[in-house]
PDB file of C-alpha atoms in Angstrom:
ATOM      1  CA  UNK A   1      -0.057   0.243  -0.024  1.00 43.00           C
ATOM      2  CA  UNK A   2       1.190   3.660  -0.490  1.00 42.00           C
ATOM      3  CA  UNK A   3       0.969   6.121   2.015  1.00 44.00           C
ATOM      4  CA  UNK A   4      -1.312   9.050   1.647  1.00 42.00           C
ATOM      5  CA  UNK A   5      -0.013  12.343   0.498  1.00 41.00           C
ATOM      6  CA  UNK A   6       0.957  14.830   3.327  1.00 39.00           C
ATOM      7  CA  UNK A   7      -0.227  18.301   3.053  1.00 37.00           C
ATOM      8  CA  UNK A   8       2.682  20.390   4.259  1.00 35.00           C
ATOM      9  CA  UNK A   9       1.139  23.936   4.160  1.00 35.00           C
ATOM     10  CA  UNK A  10      -2.233  25.546   4.395  1.00 36.00           C
ATOM     11  CA  UNK A  11      -5.083  23.909   2.387  1.00 34.00           C
ATOM     12  CA  UNK A  12      -5.359  25.122  -1.263  1.00 36.00           C
ATOM     13  CA  UNK A  13      -7.849  27.858  -1.961  1.00 34.00           C
ATOM     14  CA  UNK A  14      -9.639  28.312  -5.239  1.00 34.00           C
ATOM     15  CA  UNK A  15      -6.525  30.169  -6.903  1.00 33.00           C
ATOM     16  CA  UNK A  16      -5.935  27.144  -9.099  1.00 34.00           C
ATOM     17  CA  UNK A  17      -3.986  23.922  -9.421  1.00 33.00           C
ATOM     18  CA  UNK A  18      -0.012  24.009  -9.636  1.00 35.00           C
ATOM     19  CA  UNK A  19       2.105  21.776 -11.487  1.00 39.00           C
ATOM     20  CA  UNK A  20       2.380  18.068 -10.943  1.00 41.00           C
ATOM     21  CA  UNK A  21       1.271  16.802  -7.442  1.00 45.00           C
ATOM     22  CA  UNK A  22       0.990  20.560  -6.029  1.00 41.00           C
ATOM     23  CA  UNK A  23      -1.730  22.958  -5.829  1.00 41.00           C
ATOM     24  CA  UNK A  24      -1.193  26.786  -5.406  1.00 42.00           C
ATOM     25  CA  UNK A  25      -1.151  27.826  -1.756  1.00 51.00           C
ATOM     26  CA  UNK A  26      -0.411  24.138  -0.727  1.00 63.00           C
ATOM     27  CA  UNK A  27       2.215  21.339  -1.284  1.00 78.00           C
ATOM     28  CA  UNK A  28       1.226  17.756  -1.809  1.00 89.00           C
ATOM     29  CA  UNK A  29       4.062  15.569  -1.782  1.00 90.00           C
ATOM     30  CA  UNK A  30       3.853  12.145  -3.710  1.00 92.00           C
ATOM     31  CA  UNK A  31       4.892   9.054  -1.698  1.00 92.00           C
ATOM     32  CA  UNK A  32       8.037   8.990  -3.667  1.00 93.00           C
ATOM     33  CA  UNK A  33       8.781  12.702  -2.586  1.00 91.00           C
ATOM     34  CA  UNK A  34       7.882  11.820   0.894  1.00 92.00           C
ATOM     35  CA  UNK A  35      10.438   8.779   0.854  1.00 91.00           C
ATOM     36  CA  UNK A  36      13.024  11.105  -0.673  1.00 90.00           C
ATOM     37  CA  UNK A  37      12.655  13.562   1.827  1.00 89.00           C
ATOM     38  CA  UNK A  38      13.399  11.049   4.612  1.00 88.00           C
ATOM     39  CA  UNK A  39      16.285   9.788   2.796  1.00 85.00           C
ATOM     40  CA  UNK A  40      17.951  13.100   2.551  1.00 87.00           C
ATOM     41  CA  UNK A  41      18.147  13.365   6.269  1.00 87.00           C
ATOM     42  CA  UNK A  42      20.613  10.416   6.196  1.00 91.00           C
ATOM     43  CA  UNK A  43      22.352  10.669   2.894  1.00 96.00           C
ATOM     44  CA  UNK A  44      25.977  10.551   3.933  1.00 97.00           C
ATOM     45  CA  UNK A  45      28.357   7.531   4.842  1.00 98.00           C
ATOM     46  CA  UNK A  46      31.471   8.110   6.561  1.00 98.00           C
ATOM     47  CA  UNK A  47      34.773   6.183   6.338  1.00 98.00           C
ATOM     48  CA  UNK A  48      37.667   5.595   8.388  1.00 97.00           C
ATOM     49  CA  UNK A  49      41.148   7.258   7.522  1.00 97.00           C
ATOM     50  CA  UNK A  50      42.600   5.663   4.396  1.00 97.00           C
ATOM     51  CA  UNK A  51      39.771   3.056   4.009  1.00 98.00           C
ATOM     52  CA  UNK A  52      37.065   2.443   1.535  1.00 98.00           C
ATOM     53  CA  UNK A  53      35.060   0.037   3.563  1.00 98.00           C
ATOM     54  CA  UNK A  54      31.834   0.713   4.690  1.00 98.00           C
ATOM     55  CA  UNK A  55      31.185   0.900   8.577  1.00 97.00           C
ATOM     56  CA  UNK A  56      28.858  -1.347   9.969  1.00 97.00           C
ATOM     57  CA  UNK A  57      26.913   1.519  11.735  1.00 97.00           C
ATOM     58  CA  UNK A  58      26.291   2.766   7.877  1.00 97.00           C
ATOM     59  CA  UNK A  59      24.866  -0.413   6.349  1.00 97.00           C
ATOM     60  CA  UNK A  60      21.514   0.536   7.207  1.00 96.00           C
ATOM     61  CA  UNK A  61      21.780   3.769   5.760  1.00 96.00           C
ATOM     62  CA  UNK A  62      23.085   2.163   2.529  1.00 98.00           C
ATOM     63  CA  UNK A  63      20.364  -0.509   2.768  1.00 97.00           C
ATOM     64  CA  UNK A  64      17.583   2.281   2.921  1.00 96.00           C
ATOM     65  CA  UNK A  65      19.008   4.186  -0.091  1.00 97.00           C
ATOM     66  CA  UNK A  66      18.742   0.570  -1.947  1.00 97.00           C
ATOM     67  CA  UNK A  67      14.990   0.163  -0.871  1.00 96.00           C
ATOM     68  CA  UNK A  68      14.240   3.484  -2.464  1.00 96.00           C
ATOM     69  CA  UNK A  69      16.139   2.631  -5.415  1.00 97.00           C
ATOM     70  CA  UNK A  70      14.454  -0.679  -6.143  1.00 97.00           C
ATOM     71  CA  UNK A  71      11.030   0.615  -5.245  1.00 96.00           C
ATOM     72  CA  UNK A  72      11.462   3.726  -7.713  1.00 96.00           C
ATOM     73  CA  UNK A  73      13.346   2.236 -10.810  1.00 97.00           C
ATOM     74  CA  UNK A  74      13.299   5.712 -12.356  1.00 96.00           C
ATOM     75  CA  UNK A  75      15.392   7.183  -9.385  1.00 96.00           C
ATOM     76  CA  UNK A  76      18.983   8.499 -10.211  1.00 97.00           C
ATOM     77  CA  UNK A  77      21.499   8.864  -7.479  1.00 98.00           C
ATOM     78  CA  UNK A  78      25.090  10.433  -7.731  1.00 98.00           C
ATOM     79  CA  UNK A  79      27.683   9.022  -5.113  1.00 98.00           C
ATOM     80  CA  UNK A  80      30.043  11.659  -4.386  1.00 98.00           C
ATOM     81  CA  UNK A  81      33.426  10.193  -2.880  1.00 98.00           C
ATOM     82  CA  UNK A  82      35.377  12.621  -0.508  1.00 98.00           C
ATOM     83  CA  UNK A  83      38.657  12.263   1.337  1.00 98.00           C
ATOM     84  CA  UNK A  84      40.191  14.384   4.218  1.00 97.00           C
ATOM     85  CA  UNK A  85      43.316  16.583   3.079  1.00 95.00           C
ATOM     86  CA  UNK A  86      46.076  14.114   4.002  1.00 95.00           C
ATOM     87  CA  UNK A  87      47.546  12.344   0.862  1.00 94.00           C
ATOM     88  CA  UNK A  88      48.442  13.660  -2.617  1.00 96.00           C
ATOM     89  CA  UNK A  89      45.653  14.749  -4.952  1.00 96.00           C
ATOM     90  CA  UNK A  90      46.039  11.826  -7.495  1.00 97.00           C
ATOM     91  CA  UNK A  91      45.717   9.584  -4.289  1.00 98.00           C
ATOM     92  CA  UNK A  92      42.660  11.162  -3.047  1.00 98.00           C
ATOM     93  CA  UNK A  93      40.824  11.145  -6.072  1.00 98.00           C
ATOM     94  CA  UNK A  94      41.505   7.455  -6.435  1.00 98.00           C
ATOM     95  CA  UNK A  95      40.329   6.937  -2.764  1.00 98.00           C
ATOM     96  CA  UNK A  96      37.354   9.083  -3.125  1.00 98.00           C
ATOM     97  CA  UNK A  97      36.383   7.045  -5.985  1.00 98.00           C
ATOM     98  CA  UNK A  98      36.854   3.596  -4.190  1.00 98.00           C
ATOM     99  CA  UNK A  99      34.651   4.946  -1.706  1.00 98.00           C
ATOM    100  CA  UNK A 100      31.927   5.793  -4.187  1.00 98.00           C
ATOM    101  CA  UNK A 101      32.248   2.572  -5.786  1.00 98.00           C
ATOM    102  CA  UNK A 102      32.047   0.585  -2.534  1.00 98.00           C
ATOM    103  CA  UNK A 103      28.713   2.162  -1.775  1.00 98.00           C
ATOM    104  CA  UNK A 104      27.630   1.527  -5.511  1.00 98.00           C
ATOM    105  CA  UNK A 105      28.725  -2.066  -5.126  1.00 98.00           C
ATOM    106  CA  UNK A 106      26.473  -2.385  -1.700  1.00 98.00           C
ATOM    107  CA  UNK A 107      23.445  -0.736  -3.413  1.00 98.00           C
ATOM    108  CA  UNK A 108      23.854  -2.979  -6.496  1.00 98.00           C
ATOM    109  CA  UNK A 109      23.935  -6.058  -4.121  1.00 98.00           C
ATOM    110  CA  UNK A 110      20.878  -5.166  -2.613  1.00 98.00           C
ATOM    111  CA  UNK A 111      18.843  -4.759  -5.818  1.00 98.00           C
ATOM    112  CA  UNK A 112      19.680  -1.376  -7.170  1.00 98.00           C
ATOM    113  CA  UNK A 113      20.778  -1.119 -10.834  1.00 98.00           C
ATOM    114  CA  UNK A 114      24.079   0.219 -12.251  1.00 96.00           C
ATOM    115  CA  UNK A 115      22.040   2.423 -14.508  1.00 97.00           C
ATOM    116  CA  UNK A 116      20.479   4.304 -11.519  1.00 98.00           C
ATOM    117  CA  UNK A 117      24.036   5.119 -10.011  1.00 98.00           C
ATOM    118  CA  UNK A 118      26.862   7.495 -10.672  1.00 98.00           C
ATOM    119  CA  UNK A 119      29.934   7.242  -8.750  1.00 98.00           C
ATOM    120  CA  UNK A 120      32.034  10.029  -9.037  1.00 98.00           C
ATOM    121  CA  UNK A 121      35.150  11.501  -6.824  1.00 98.00           C
ATOM    122  CA  UNK A 122      36.005  14.965  -5.553  1.00 98.00           C
ATOM    123  CA  UNK A 123      38.970  13.838  -3.307  1.00 97.00           C
ATOM    124  CA  UNK A 124      39.873  16.726  -1.132  1.00 96.00           C
ATOM    125  CA  UNK A 125      38.635  19.313  -3.263  1.00 96.00           C
ATOM    126  CA  UNK A 126      35.253  19.847  -1.346  1.00 97.00           C
ATOM    127  CA  UNK A 127      35.518  19.431   2.348  1.00 96.00           C
ATOM    128  CA  UNK A 128      32.420  19.484   4.367  1.00 96.00           C
ATOM    129  CA  UNK A 129      34.252  21.106   7.291  1.00 95.00           C
ATOM    130  CA  UNK A 130      37.348  23.217   7.253  1.00 94.00           C
ATOM    131  CA  UNK A 131      40.148  22.417   9.609  1.00 91.00           C
ATOM    132  CA  UNK A 132      43.074  20.117  10.192  1.00 90.00           C
ATOM    133  CA  UNK A 133      42.149  18.438  13.288  1.00 93.00           C
ATOM    134  CA  UNK A 134      40.832  14.917  13.404  1.00 94.00           C
ATOM    135  CA  UNK A 135      37.141  15.814  14.086  1.00 95.00           C
ATOM    136  CA  UNK A 136      37.285  17.949  10.850  1.00 95.00           C
ATOM    137  CA  UNK A 137      39.128  15.508   9.076  1.00 96.00           C
ATOM    138  CA  UNK A 138      36.581  12.670  10.002  1.00 97.00           C
ATOM    139  CA  UNK A 139      33.691  14.771   8.488  1.00 97.00           C
ATOM    140  CA  UNK A 140      35.266  15.052   5.146  1.00 97.00           C
ATOM    141  CA  UNK A 141      36.009  11.409   4.739  1.00 98.00           C
ATOM    142  CA  UNK A 142      32.687  10.526   3.203  1.00 98.00           C
ATOM    143  CA  UNK A 143      30.318   9.601   0.341  1.00 98.00           C
ATOM    144  CA  UNK A 144      27.236  11.976  -0.338  1.00 98.00           C
ATOM    145  CA  UNK A 145      24.328  10.502  -2.072  1.00 98.00           C
ATOM    146  CA  UNK A 146      22.645  13.072  -4.140  1.00 96.00           C
ATOM    147  CA  UNK A 147      19.563  12.332  -5.985  1.00 96.00           C
ATOM    148  CA  UNK A 148      19.009  13.794  -9.508  1.00 88.00           C
TER     149      UNK A 148
END
């Protein structure tokens, strides 16, 4: 069964219908949009230093994204691999790619298709947090799942 749409603002007036699934003055989300909104709250997988192995604590995050991709075959996700500032540019680009591909492999093993997934690396070029302490660097060792 599908969940009923959730109204997120005041009820629509007689001002007319907006575009696909929305009305002027109100926003009605489709079940797919609702599911995506929930996924976006947990759309980052963090990694240990110099590792592309998905940590156990992030397996449920990957599984929830895989479930979404299986349920909505037209959905497309980009996996953006990132590293901290340690290491050379080429090494970090390769490590970011390995991280993105590790998440991709897990998604595919859980039922998503390769055609739904694009794995890219930004290496150290797009830090989530500025700083050279361990806490900052830990936040930069990640894969972000971005839907298009």
